[in-house]
Short mmCIF file of C-alpha atoms in Angstrom, two decimals:
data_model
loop_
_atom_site.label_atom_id
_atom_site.label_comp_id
_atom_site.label_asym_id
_atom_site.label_seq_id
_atom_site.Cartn_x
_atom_site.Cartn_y
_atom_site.Cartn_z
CA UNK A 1 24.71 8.55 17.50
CA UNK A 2 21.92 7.40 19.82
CA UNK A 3 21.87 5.62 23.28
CA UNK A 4 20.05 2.62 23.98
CA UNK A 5 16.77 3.16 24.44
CA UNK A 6 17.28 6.51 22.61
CA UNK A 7 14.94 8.12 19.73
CA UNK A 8 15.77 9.51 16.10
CA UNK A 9 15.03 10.83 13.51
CA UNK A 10 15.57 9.69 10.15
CA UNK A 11 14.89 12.20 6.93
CA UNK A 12 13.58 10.39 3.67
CA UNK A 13 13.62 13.15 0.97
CA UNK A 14 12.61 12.93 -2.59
CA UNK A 15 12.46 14.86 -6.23
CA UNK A 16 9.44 14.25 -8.18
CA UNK A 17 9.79 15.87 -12.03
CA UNK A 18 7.99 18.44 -12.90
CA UNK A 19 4.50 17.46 -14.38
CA UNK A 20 4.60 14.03 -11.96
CA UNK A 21 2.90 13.58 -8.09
CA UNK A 22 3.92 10.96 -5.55
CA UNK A 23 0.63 9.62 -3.59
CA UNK A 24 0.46 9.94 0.44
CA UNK A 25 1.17 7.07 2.45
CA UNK A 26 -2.84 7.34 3.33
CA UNK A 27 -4.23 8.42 0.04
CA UNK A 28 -7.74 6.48 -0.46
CA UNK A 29 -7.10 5.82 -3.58
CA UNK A 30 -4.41 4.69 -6.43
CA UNK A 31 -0.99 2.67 -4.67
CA UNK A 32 -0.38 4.86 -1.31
CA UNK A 33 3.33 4.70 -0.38
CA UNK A 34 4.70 2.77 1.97
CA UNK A 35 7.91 2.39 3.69
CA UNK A 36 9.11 -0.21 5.49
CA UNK A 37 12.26 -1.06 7.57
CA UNK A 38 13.60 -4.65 7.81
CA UNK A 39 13.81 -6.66 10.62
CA UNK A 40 16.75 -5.09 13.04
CA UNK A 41 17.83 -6.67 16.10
CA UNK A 42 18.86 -3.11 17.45
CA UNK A 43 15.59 -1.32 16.59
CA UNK A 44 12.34 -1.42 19.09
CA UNK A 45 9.60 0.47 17.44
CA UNK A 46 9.50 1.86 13.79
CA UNK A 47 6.79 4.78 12.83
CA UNK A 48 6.59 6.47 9.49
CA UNK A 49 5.43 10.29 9.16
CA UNK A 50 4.14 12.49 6.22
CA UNK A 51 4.08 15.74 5.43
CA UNK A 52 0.49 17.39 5.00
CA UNK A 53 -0.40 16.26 1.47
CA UNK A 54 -2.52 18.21 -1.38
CA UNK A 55 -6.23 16.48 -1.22
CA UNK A 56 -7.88 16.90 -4.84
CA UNK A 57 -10.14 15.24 -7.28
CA UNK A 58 -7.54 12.80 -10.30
CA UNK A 59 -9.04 11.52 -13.16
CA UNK A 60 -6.85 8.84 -13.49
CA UNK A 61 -8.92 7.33 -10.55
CA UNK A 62 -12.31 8.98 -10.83
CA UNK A 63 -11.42 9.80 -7.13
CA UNK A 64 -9.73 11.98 -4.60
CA UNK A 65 -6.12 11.38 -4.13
CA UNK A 66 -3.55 12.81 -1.75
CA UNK A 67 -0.74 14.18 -3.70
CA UNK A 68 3.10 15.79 -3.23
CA UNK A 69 4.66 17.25 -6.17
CA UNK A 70 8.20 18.97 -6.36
CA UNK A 71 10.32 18.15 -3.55
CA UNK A 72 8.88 15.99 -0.47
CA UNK A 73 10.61 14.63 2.60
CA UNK A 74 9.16 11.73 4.93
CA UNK A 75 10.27 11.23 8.28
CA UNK A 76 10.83 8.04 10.08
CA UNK A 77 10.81 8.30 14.12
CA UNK A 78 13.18 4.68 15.44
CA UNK A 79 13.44 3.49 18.83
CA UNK A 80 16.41 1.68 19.92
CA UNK A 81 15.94 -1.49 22.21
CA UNK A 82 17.20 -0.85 25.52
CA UNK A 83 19.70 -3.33 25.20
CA UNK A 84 21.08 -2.93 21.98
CA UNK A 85 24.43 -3.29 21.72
CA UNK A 86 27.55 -0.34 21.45
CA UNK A 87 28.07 0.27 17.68
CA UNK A 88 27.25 0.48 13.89
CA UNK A 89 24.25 -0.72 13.41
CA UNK A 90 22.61 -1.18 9.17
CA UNK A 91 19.54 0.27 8.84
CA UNK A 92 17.92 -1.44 5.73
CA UNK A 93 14.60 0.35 4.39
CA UNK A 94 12.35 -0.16 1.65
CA UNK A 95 9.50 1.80 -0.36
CA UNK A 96 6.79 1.00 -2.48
CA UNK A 97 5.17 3.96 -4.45
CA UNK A 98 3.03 5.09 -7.59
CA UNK A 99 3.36 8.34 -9.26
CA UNK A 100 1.65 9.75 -12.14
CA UNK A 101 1.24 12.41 -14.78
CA UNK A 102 -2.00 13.43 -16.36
CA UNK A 103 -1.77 10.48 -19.27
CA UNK A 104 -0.04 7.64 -17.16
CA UNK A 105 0.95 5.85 -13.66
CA UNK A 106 4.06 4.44 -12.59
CA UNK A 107 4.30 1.88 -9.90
CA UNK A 108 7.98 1.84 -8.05
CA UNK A 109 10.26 0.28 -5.46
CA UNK A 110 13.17 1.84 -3.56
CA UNK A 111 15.53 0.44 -0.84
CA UNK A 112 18.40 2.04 0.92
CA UNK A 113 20.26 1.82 3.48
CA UNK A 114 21.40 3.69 6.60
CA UNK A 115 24.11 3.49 9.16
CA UNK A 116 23.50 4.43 13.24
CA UNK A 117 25.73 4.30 15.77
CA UNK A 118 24.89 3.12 19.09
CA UNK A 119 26.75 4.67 21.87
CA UNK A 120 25.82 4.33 25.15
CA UNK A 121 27.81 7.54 26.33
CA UNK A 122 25.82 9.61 23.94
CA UNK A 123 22.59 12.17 25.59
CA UNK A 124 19.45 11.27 25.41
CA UNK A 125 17.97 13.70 22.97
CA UNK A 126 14.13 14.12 22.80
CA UNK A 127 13.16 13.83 19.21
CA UNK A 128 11.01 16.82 17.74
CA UNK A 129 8.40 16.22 15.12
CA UNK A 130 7.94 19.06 12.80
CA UNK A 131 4.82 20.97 12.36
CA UNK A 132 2.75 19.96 9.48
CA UNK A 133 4.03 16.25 10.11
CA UNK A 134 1.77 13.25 11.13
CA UNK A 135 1.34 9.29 10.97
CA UNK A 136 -0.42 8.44 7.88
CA UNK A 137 -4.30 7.21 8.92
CA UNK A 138 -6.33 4.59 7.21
CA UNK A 139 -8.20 6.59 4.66
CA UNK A 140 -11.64 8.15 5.58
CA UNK A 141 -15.54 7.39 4.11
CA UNK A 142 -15.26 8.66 0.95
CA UNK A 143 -18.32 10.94 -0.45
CA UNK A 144 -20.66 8.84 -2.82
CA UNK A 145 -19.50 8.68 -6.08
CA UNK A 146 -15.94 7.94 -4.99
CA UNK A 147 -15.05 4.22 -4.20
CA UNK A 148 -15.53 2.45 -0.85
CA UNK A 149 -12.38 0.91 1.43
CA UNK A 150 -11.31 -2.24 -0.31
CA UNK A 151 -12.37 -5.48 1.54
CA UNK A 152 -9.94 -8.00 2.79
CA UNK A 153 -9.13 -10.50 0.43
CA UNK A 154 -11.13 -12.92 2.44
CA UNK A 155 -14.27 -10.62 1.26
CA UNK A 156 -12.75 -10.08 -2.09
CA UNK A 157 -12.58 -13.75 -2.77
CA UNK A 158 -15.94 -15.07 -1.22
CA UNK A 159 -17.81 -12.12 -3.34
CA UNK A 160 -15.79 -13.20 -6.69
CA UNK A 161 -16.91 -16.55 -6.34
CA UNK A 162 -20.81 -15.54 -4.96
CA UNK A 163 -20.90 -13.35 -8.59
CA UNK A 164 -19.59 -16.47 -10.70
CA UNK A 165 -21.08 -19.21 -9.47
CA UNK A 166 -24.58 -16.60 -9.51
CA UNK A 167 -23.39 -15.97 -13.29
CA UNK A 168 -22.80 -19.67 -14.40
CA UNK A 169 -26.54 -21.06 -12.50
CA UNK A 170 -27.79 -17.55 -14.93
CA UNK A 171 -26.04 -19.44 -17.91
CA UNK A 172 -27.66 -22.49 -18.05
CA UNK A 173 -31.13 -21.01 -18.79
CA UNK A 174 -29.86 -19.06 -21.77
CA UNK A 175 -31.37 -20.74 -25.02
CA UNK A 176 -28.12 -21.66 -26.40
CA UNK A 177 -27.46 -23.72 -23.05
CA UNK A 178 -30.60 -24.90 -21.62
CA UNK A 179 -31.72 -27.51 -23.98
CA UNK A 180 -27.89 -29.21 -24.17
CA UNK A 181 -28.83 -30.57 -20.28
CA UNK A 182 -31.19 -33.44 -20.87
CA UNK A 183 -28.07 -34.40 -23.75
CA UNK A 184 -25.08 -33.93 -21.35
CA UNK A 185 -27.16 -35.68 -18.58
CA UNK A 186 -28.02 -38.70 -20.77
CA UNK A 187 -23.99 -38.93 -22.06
CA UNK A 188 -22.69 -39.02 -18.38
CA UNK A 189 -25.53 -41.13 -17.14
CA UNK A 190 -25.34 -43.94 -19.81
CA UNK A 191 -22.21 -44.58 -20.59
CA UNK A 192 -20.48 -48.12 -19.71
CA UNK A 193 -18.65 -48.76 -16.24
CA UNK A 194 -15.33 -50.21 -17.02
#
C-alpha cells in the first residue's frame, strides 16, 4: 500500500534458459526491451530500471550487444498522483523483447498485471534503488565497424526513396533500356485522343 503522492517499487523478474540471453533495455543493437505501463488514472510518473548488463561482441549482429542470461530482475519506480483516489488500483504492464541463442533470435511480448492499494493512512516510504541499478540510456557512438543509431523514419524514408529514384534515372542508360525511349515516347505521344 502507498499514499497519494507516494513512490514504489515494482520487481519484474525473469528466467532465461540456459544457452539463451535477453537484450538490455539500451542495447545498441538487435530489439532492446521495453516495458511499458498503460495509461492509469492513479499513476503520475512511470520509470523503468535495469540491472548492469554484460557488454560483448554477438555475431548474430556483427555488433556489440548488452546481454542478461540466467535469472534477471527489472525494476519499475511509480508515482502516484496526488489525488488519486483510496483503493485497488490495476496496474496493467506490457513488454516487448528479443532473445537469442548462438543459431537463432526470438522476438516476444509479455503483459501482466498488478494490483496497488492506495491508502491514504499508509507512511510515506522513500523508495531505495539498488546498487548496480539505472535508467536505460539511448545507446552510445558505436566504434567503426559497428552500425550507426538508426534514423527516424522520416530519414529512413526520404533516403529509400533518394537511392531508388537515383537507381531507376541509373536504369534507363543500361543498353537493354536506353534505346526502348524514343519507342515508348513515340507510343504515348501518337496515339489518338478519344
Amino acid at each position: 500500500a502507498a499514499p497519494p503522492g507516494g513512490k514504489v517499487l515494482v520487481r519484474m523478474a525473469g528466467h532465461i534458459d540456459e544457452g539463451w540471453h535477453l537484450y538490455s533495455m539500451s542495447t545498441p543493437a538487435a530489439i532492446p526491451t521495453s516495458i511499458k505501463l498503460a495509461p492509469n488514472p492513479a499513476i503520475a510518473a512511470f520509470r523503468a530500471l535495469q540491472p548492469a548488463p554484460k557488454r560483448a561482441f554477438d555475431a548474430n549482429f556483427n555488433s556489440d550487444t548488452e546481454t542478461y542470461e540466467g535469472d534477471v530482475t527489472f525494476l519499475l519506480e511509480l508515482e502516484l498522483k496526488k489525488d488519486a483516489p483510496a483503493g485497488a488500483v490495476e496496474l496493467n504492464f506490457s513488454a516487448r523483447y528479443q532473445t537469442c541463442n548462438p543459431k537463432m533470435c526470438v522476438p516476444s511480448k509479455w503483459t501482466g498485471a498488478a494490483t496497488l492499494t492506495v491508502d491514504p493512512s499508509a507512511a510515506a516510504v522513500a523508495v531505495a534503488i539498488p546498487a548496480g541499478y539505472a535508467e536505460p540510456r539511448a545507446p552510445a557512438a558505436t566504434a567503426p565497424g559497428t552500425p550507426a543509431t538508426p534514423a527516424t523514419p522520416a530519414e529512413g524514408l526520404f533516403g529509400f526513396l533518394a537511392v531508388a529514384f537515383g537507381f531507376g534515372l541509373a536504369s534507363i542508360f543500361t543498353p537493354c533500356v536506353f534505346p526502348m525511349i524514343p519507342i515508348t515516347m513515340s507510343y504515348f505521344l501518337n496515339r489518338p485522343s478519344g
